[in-house]
Coordinates of C-alpha atoms in Angstrom, one line a residue:
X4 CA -65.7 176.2 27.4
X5 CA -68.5 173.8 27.3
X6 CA -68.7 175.0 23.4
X7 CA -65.3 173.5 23.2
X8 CA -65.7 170.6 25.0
X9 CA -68.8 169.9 22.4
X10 CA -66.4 170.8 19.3
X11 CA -63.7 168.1 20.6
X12 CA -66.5 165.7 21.7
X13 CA -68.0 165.7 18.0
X14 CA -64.6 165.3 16.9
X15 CA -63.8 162.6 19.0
X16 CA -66.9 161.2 17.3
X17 CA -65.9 161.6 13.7
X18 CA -62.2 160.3 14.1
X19 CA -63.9 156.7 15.7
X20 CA -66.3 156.8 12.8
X21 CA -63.1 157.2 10.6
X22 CA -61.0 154.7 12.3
X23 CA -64.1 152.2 12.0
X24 CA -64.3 153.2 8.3
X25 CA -60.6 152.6 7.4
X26 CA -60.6 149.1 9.4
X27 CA -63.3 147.9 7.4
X28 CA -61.8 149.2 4.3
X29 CA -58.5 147.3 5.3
X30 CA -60.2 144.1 5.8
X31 CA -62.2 144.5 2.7
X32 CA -59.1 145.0 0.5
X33 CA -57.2 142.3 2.9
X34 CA -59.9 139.9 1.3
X35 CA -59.8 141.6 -1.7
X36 CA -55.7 140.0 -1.5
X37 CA -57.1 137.0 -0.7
X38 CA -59.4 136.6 -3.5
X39 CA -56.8 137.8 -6.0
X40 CA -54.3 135.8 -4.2
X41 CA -56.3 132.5 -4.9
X42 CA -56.9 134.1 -8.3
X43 CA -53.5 134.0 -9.3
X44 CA -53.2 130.6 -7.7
X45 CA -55.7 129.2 -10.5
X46 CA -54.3 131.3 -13.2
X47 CA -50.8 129.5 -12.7
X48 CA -52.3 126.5 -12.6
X49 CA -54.4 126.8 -15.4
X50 CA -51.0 127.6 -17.2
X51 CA -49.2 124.9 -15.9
X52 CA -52.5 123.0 -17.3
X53 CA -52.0 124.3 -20.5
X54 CA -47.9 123.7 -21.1
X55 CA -48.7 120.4 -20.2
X56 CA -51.3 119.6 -22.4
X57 CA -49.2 121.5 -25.3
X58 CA -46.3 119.5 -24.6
X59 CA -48.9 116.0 -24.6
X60 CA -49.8 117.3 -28.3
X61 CA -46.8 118.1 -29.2
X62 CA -45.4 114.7 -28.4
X63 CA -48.8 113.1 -29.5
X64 CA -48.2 114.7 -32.9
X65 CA -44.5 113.3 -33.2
X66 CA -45.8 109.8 -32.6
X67 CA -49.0 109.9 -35.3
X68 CA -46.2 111.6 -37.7
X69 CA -43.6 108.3 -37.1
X70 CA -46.9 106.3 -37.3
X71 CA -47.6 108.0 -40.6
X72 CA -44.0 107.2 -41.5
X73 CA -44.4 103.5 -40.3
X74 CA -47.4 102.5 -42.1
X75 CA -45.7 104.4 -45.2
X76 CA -43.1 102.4 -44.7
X77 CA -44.8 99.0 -44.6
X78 CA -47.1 100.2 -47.4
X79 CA -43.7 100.5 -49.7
X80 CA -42.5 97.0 -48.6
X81 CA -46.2 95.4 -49.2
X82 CA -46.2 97.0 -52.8
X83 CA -42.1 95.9 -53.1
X84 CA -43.2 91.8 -52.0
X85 CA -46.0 92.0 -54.2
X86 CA -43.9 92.7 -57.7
X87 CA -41.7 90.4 -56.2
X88 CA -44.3 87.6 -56.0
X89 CA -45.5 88.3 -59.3
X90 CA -42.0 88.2 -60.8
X91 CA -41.4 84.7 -59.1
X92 CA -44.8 83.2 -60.8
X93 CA -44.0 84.8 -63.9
X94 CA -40.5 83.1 -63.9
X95 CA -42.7 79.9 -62.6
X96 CA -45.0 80.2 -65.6
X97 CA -41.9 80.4 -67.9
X98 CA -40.1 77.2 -66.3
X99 CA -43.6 75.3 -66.9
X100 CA -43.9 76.7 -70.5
X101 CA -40.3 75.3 -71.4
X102 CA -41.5 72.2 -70.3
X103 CA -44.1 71.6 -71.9
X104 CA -42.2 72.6 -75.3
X105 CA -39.7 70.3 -74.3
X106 CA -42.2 67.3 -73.6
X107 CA -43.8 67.9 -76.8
X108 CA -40.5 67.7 -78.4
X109 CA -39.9 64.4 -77.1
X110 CA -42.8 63.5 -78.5
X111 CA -42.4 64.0 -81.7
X112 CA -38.7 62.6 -81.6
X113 CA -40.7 59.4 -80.5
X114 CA -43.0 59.5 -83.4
X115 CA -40.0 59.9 -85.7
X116 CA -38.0 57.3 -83.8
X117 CA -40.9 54.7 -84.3
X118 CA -41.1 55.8 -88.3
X119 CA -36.6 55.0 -88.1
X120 CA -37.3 51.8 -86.5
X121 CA -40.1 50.8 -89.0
X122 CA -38.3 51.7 -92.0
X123 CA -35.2 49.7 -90.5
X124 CA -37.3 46.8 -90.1
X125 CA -38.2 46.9 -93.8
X126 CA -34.9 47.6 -94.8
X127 CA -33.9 44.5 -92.6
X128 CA -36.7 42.1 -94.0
X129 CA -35.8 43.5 -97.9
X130 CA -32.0 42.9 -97.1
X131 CA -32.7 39.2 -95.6
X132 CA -35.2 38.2 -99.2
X133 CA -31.6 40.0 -101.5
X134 CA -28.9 39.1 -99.5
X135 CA -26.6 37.4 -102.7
X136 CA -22.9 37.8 -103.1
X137 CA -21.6 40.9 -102.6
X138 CA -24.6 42.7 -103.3
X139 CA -25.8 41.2 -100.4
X140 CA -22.7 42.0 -98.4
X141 CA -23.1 45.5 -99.8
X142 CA -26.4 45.4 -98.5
X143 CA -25.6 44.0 -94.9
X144 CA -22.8 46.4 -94.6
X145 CA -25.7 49.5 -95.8
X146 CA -28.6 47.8 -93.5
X147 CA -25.7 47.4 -90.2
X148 CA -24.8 51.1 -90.7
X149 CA -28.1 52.5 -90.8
X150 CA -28.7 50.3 -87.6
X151 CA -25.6 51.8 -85.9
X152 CA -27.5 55.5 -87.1
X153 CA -30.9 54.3 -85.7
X154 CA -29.2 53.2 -82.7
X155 CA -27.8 56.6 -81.7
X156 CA -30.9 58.2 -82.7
X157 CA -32.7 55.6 -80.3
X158 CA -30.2 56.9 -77.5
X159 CA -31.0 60.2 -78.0
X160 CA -34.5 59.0 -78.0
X161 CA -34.4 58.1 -74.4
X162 CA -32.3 60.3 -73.2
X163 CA -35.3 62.9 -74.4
X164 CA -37.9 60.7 -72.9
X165 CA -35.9 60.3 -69.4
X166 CA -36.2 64.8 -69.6
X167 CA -40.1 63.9 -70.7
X168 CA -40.8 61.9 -67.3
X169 CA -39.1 64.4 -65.2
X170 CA -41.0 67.1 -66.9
X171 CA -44.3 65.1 -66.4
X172 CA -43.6 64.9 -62.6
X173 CA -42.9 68.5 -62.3
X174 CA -45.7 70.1 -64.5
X175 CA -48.3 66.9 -64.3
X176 CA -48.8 67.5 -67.4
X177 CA -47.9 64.4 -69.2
X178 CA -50.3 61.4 -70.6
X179 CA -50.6 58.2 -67.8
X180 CA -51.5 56.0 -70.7
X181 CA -47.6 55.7 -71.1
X182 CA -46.2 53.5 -68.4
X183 CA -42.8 53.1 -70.2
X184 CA -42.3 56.8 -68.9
X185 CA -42.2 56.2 -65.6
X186 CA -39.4 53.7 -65.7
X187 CA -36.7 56.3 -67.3
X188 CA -33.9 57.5 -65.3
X189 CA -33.6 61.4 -63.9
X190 CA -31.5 63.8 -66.0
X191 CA -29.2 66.4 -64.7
X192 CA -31.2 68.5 -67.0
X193 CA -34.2 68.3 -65.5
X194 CA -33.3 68.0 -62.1
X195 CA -31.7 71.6 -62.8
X196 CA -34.9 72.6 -64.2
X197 CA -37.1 71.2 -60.7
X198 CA -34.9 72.7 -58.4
X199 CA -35.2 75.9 -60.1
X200 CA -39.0 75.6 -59.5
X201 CA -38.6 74.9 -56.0
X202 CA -36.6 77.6 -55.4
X203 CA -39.1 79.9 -57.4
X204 CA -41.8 78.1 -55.2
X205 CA -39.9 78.6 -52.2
X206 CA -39.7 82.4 -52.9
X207 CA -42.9 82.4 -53.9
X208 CA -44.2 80.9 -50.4
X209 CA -41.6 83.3 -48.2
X210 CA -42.8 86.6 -50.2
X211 CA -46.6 85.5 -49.0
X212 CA -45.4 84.7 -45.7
X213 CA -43.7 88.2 -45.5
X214 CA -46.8 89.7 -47.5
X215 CA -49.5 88.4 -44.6
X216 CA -46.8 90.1 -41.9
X217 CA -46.6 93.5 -43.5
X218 CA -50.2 93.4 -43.9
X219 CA -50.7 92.6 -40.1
X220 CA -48.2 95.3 -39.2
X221 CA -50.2 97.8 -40.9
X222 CA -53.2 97.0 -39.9
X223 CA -51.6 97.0 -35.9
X224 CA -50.2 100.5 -36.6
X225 CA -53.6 101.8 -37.9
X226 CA -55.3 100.9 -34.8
X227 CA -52.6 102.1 -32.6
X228 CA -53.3 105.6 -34.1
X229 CA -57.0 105.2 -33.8
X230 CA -56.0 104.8 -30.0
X231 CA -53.5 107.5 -30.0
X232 CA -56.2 109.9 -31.0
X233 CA -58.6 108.7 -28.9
X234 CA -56.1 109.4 -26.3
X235 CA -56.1 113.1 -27.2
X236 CA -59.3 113.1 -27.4
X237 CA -60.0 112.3 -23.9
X238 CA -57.3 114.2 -22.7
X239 CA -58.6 117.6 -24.4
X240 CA -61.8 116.6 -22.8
X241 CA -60.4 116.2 -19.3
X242 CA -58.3 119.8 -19.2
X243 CA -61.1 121.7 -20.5
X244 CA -62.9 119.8 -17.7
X245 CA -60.3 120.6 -15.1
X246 CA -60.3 124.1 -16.3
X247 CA -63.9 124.9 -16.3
X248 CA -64.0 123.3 -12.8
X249 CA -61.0 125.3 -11.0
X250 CA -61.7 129.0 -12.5
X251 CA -65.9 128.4 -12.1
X252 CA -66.2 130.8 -15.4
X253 CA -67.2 130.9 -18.6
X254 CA -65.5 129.2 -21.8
X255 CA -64.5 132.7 -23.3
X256 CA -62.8 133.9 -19.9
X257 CA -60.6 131.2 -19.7
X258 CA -59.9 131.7 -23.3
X259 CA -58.8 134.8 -22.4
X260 CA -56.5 133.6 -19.7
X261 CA -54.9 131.2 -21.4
X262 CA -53.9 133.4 -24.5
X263 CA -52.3 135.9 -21.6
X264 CA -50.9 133.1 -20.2
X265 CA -49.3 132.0 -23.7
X266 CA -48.0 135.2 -24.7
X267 CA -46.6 135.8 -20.8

């Protein structure tokens, strides 16, 4: 009897030892749930981190590729309103060439002018010392029509020189030791031939204007992606920050956590 009552005492024993046991084993694998419980926690958001910052790059990426695009863009029209200034001095340089042909061909229609009015004045005096019966009537009637020729030749003379002043206000490229110049009338001519150099100058001064904007607008959208990528930058920085700081491991563990993440 009393070896019985040992047996079921020793028993007794064992089964609170056991019960003991198992109770600490619960509440060890109770904050073993805990830990992996908080575990998880991180891992998600470590995830979420990661979606996030793919979907920053992803949109950061679209925005450098329309800045690309932009400053491609710009690039095309500063390279476009450069031929187009070019063009518009070249047709500048042409107007001023024509000119200066045409002043110097009313220059030498003066000189040839003078010669005809020399030459009539000797024909004049020569007529005036012969001038007897109807030789010299034959004479007056030869000296009166090469006056009338001179005459229109003369016309033509000034209309040439009123072109000549016009030109010499438009180029400056005429002599100032000719003040009868200056008193000539404006030709429709002329006046054509100015206004087509104000256009041209016109154009000329908008291209530049428009040259100078594209150039600032390219310059703007270079500095905007310097900041974009800065941006990125800073923002890599940060989540690797955020990351190192919420899981408390090493660089190659979250690694690994974010690749299962990624494939999950």
């Amino acid at each position: 009897m009393e070896v019985m009552e040992k047996t079921d005492s020793e028993k007794q024993t064992c089964i609170v030892s056991l019960q003991g046991d198992v109770e600490k084993l619960e509440e060890e694998l109770q904050s073993a749930r805990e830990e992996a419980k908080d575990l998880n926690h991180q891992i998600d958001k470590l995830n979420a981190d990661i979606q996030t910052m793919k979907g920053e790059m992803s949109k950061s990426s679209e925005r450098e590729l329309g800045l690309e695009v932009q400053i491609a863009t710009l690039k095309s029209e500063l390279h476009k309103g450069r031929s187009q200034i070019a063009a518009a001095e070249a047709a500048e340089a042409r107007a001023r060439s024509s000119l200066s042909g045409l002043y110097l061909a009313v220059q030498q229609l003066a000189i040839e002018a003078e010669k005809a009015k020399n030459e009539l004045r000797i024909s004049k005096l020569d007529a005036h010392d012969n001038e007897v019966g109807i030789k010299g009537k034959d004479m007056t009637a030869k000296s009166s029509e090469l006056c009338s020729v001179i005459t229109i030749s003369i016309q033509e003379y000034e209309s040439l020189i009123q072109k000549a002043e016009r030109a010499n206000v438009i180029t400056q490229s005429t002599p100032k030791d000719e003040p009868h110049f200056m008193e000539l009338e404006k030709t429709s001519d002329v006046d054509a031939v100015k206004q087509e150099l104000e256009s041209a100058n016109a154009t000329i001064n908008e291209l530049r204007l428009s040259l100078e904007v594209a150039i600032r607008r390219a310059e703007v959208a270079e500095e905007a992606k310097a900041l974009v990528e800065h941006y990125l930058r800073k923002q890599r920085e940060r989540s690797i920050g955020r990351r190192r700081s919420a899981s408390g491991t090493p660089e190659e563990e979250i690694s690994i956590v974010a690749d299962t993440g990624t494939a999950k």
